[in-house]
CSV table of N, CA and C in Angstrom, one decimal:
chain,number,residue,atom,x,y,z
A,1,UNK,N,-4.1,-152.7,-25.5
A,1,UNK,CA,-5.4,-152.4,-26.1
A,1,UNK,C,-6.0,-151.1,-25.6
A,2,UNK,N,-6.6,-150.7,-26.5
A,2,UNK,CA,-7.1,-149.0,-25.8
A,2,UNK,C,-8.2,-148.9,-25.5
A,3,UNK,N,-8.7,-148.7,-24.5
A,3,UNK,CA,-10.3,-148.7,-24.3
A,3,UNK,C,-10.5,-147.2,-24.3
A,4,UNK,N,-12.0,-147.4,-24.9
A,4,UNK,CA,-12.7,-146.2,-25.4
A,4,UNK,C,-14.4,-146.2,-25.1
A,5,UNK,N,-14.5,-147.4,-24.1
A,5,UNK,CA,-15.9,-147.3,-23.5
A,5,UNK,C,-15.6,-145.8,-23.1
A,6,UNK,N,-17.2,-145.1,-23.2
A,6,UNK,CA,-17.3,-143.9,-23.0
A,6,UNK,C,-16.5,-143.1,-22.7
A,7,UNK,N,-15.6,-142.9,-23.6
A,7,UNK,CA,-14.3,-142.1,-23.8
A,7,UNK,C,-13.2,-141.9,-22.9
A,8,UNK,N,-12.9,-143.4,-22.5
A,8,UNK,CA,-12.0,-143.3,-21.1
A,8,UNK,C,-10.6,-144.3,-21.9
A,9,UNK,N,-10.2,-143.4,-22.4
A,9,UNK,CA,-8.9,-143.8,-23.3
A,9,UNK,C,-7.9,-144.2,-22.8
A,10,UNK,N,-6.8,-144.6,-22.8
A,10,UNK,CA,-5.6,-144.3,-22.1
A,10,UNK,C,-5.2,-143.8,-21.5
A,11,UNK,N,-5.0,-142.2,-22.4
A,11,UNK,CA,-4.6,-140.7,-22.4
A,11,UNK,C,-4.9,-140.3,-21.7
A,12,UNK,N,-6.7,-140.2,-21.5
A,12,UNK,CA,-7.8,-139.5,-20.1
A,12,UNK,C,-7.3,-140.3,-19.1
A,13,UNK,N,-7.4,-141.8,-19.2
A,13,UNK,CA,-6.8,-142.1,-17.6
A,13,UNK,C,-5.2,-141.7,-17.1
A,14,UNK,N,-4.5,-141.8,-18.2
A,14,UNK,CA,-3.6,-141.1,-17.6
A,14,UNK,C,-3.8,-140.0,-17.1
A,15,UNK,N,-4.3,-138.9,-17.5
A,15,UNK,CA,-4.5,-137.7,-17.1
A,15,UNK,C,-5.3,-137.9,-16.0
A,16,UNK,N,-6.2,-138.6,-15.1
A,16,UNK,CA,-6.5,-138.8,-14.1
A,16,UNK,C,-6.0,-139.8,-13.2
A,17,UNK,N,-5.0,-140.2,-13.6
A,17,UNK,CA,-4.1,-140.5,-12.2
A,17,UNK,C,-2.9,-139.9,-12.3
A,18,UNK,N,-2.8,-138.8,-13.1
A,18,UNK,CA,-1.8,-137.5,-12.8
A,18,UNK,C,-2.8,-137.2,-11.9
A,19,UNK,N,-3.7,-136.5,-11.7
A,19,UNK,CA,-4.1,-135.5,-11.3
A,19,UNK,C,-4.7,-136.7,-9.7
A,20,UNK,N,-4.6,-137.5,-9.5
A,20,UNK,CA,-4.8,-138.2,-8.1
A,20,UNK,C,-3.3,-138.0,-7.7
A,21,UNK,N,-2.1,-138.1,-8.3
A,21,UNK,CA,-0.8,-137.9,-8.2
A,21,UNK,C,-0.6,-136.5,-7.3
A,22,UNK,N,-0.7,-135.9,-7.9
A,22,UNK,CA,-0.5,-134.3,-8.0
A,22,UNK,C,-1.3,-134.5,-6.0
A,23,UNK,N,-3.0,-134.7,-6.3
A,23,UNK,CA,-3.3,-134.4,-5.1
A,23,UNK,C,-2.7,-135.1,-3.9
A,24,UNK,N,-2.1,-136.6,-4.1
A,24,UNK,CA,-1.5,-136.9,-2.9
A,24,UNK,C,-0.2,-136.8,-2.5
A,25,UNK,N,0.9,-136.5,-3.8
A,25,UNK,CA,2.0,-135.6,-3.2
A,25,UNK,C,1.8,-134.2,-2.7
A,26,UNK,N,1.3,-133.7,-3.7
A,26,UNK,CA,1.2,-131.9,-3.0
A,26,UNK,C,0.1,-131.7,-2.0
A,27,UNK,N,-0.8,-132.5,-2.3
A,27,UNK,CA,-1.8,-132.1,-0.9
A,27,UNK,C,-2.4,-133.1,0.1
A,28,UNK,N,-1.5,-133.8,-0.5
A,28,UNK,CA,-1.7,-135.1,1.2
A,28,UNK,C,-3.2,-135.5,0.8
A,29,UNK,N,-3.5,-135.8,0.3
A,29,UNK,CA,-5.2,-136.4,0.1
A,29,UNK,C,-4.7,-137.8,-0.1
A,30,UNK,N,-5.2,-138.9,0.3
A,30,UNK,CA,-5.5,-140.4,0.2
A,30,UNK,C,-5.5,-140.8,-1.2
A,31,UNK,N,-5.4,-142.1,-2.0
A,31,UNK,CA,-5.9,-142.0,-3.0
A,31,UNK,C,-7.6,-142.1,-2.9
A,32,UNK,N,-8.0,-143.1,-2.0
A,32,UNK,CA,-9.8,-142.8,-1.5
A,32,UNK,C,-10.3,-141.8,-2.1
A,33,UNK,N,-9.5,-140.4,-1.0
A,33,UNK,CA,-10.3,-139.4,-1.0
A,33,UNK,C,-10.2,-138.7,-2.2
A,34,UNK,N,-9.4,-138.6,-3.1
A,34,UNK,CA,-9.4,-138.4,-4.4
A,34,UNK,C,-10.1,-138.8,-5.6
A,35,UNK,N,-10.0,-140.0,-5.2
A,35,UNK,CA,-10.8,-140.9,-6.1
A,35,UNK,C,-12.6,-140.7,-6.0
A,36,UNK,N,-12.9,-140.6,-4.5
A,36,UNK,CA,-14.2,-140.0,-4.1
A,36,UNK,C,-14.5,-138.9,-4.1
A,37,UNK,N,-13.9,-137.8,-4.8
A,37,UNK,CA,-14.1,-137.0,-5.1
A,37,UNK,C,-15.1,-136.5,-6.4
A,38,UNK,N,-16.2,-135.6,-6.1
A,38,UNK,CA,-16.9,-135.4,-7.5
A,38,UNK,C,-15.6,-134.9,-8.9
A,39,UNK,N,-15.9,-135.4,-9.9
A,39,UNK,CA,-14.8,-135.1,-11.2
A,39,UNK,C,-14.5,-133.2,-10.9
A,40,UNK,N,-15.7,-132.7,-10.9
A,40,UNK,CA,-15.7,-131.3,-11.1
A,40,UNK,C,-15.1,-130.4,-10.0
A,41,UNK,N,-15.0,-131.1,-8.8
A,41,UNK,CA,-14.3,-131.0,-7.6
A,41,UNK,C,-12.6,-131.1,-7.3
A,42,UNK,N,-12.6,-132.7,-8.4
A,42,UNK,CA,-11.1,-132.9,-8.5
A,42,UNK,C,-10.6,-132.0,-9.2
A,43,UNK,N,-11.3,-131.3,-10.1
A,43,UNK,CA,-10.3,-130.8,-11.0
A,43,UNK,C,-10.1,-129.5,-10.2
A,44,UNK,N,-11.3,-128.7,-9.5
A,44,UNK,CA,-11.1,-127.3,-9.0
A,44,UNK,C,-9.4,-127.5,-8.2
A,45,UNK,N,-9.4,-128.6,-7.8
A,45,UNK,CA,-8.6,-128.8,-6.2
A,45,UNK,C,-7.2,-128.8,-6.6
A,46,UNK,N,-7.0,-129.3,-8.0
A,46,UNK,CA,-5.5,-129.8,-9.0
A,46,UNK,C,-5.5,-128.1,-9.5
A,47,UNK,N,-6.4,-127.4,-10.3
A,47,UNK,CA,-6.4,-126.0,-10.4
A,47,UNK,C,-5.8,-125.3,-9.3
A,48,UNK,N,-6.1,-125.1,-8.3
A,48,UNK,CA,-6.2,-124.5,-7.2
A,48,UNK,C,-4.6,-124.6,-7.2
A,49,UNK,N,-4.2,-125.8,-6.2
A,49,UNK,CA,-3.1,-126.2,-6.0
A,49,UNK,C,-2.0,-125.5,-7.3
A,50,UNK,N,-2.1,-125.8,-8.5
A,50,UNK,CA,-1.7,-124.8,-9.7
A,50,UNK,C,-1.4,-123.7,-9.5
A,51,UNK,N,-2.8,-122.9,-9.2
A,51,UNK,CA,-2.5,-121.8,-8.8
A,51,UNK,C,-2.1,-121.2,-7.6
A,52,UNK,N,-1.9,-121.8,-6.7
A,52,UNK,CA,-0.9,-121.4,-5.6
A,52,UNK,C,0.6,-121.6,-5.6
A,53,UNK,N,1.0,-123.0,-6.4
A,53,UNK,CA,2.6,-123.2,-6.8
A,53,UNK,C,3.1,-121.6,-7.9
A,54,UNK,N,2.1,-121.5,-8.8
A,54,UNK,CA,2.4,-120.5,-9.6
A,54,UNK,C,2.5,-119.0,-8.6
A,55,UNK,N,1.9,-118.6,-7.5
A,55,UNK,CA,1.6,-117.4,-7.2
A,55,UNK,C,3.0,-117.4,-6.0
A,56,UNK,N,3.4,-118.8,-5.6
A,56,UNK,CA,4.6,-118.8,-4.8
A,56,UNK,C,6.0,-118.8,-5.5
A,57,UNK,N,5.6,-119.4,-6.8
A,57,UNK,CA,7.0,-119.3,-7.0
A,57,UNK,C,7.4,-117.7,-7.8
A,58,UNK,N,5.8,-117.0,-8.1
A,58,UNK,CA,6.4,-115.5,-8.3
A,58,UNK,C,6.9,-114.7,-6.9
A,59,UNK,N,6.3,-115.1,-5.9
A,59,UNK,CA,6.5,-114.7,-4.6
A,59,UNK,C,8.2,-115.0,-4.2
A,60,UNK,N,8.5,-116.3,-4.8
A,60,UNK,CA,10.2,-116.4,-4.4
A,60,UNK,C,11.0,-115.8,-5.4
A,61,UNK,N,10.3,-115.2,-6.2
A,61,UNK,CA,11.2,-114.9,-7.4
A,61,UNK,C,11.5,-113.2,-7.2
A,62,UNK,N,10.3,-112.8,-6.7
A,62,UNK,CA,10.1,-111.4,-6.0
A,62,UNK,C,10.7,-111.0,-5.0
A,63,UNK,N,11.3,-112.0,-4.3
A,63,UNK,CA,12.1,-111.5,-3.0
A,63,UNK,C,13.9,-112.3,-3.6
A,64,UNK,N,13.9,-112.8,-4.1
A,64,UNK,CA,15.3,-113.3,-4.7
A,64,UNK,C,16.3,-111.9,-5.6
A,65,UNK,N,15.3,-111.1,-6.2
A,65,UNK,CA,15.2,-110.0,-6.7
A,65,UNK,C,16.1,-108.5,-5.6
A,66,UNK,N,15.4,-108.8,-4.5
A,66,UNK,CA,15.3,-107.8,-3.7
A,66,UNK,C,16.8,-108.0,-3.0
């Protein structure tokens, strides 16, 4: 059954326990502390993390080069 109390679908919860995923393999956070996290906070923190995988793996691809 799909729930859609205030737009918390399936799809969105999946996408929020990816993103508790993400923080406690890649960054060691609890699920707690994830979970207690403000929304607008979790997301900067799954961003962030994003953008450091992305800026290393041009970093290894830059010296694989050389």
């Amino acid at each position: 059954m799909e729930r859609t109390f205030f737009g918390l679908t399936s799809k969105f919860m999946e996408s929020v326990y990816e993103q508790f995923f993400i923080l406690k393999h890649f960054g060691g956070w609890s699920l707690t502390e994830s979970y207690s996290l403000p929304v607008g906070l979790r997301n900067w923190f799954v961003e962030r993390l994003k953008k450091q995988f992305e800026e290393e793996a041009k970093q290894i691809k830059k010296a694989q080069k050389r």
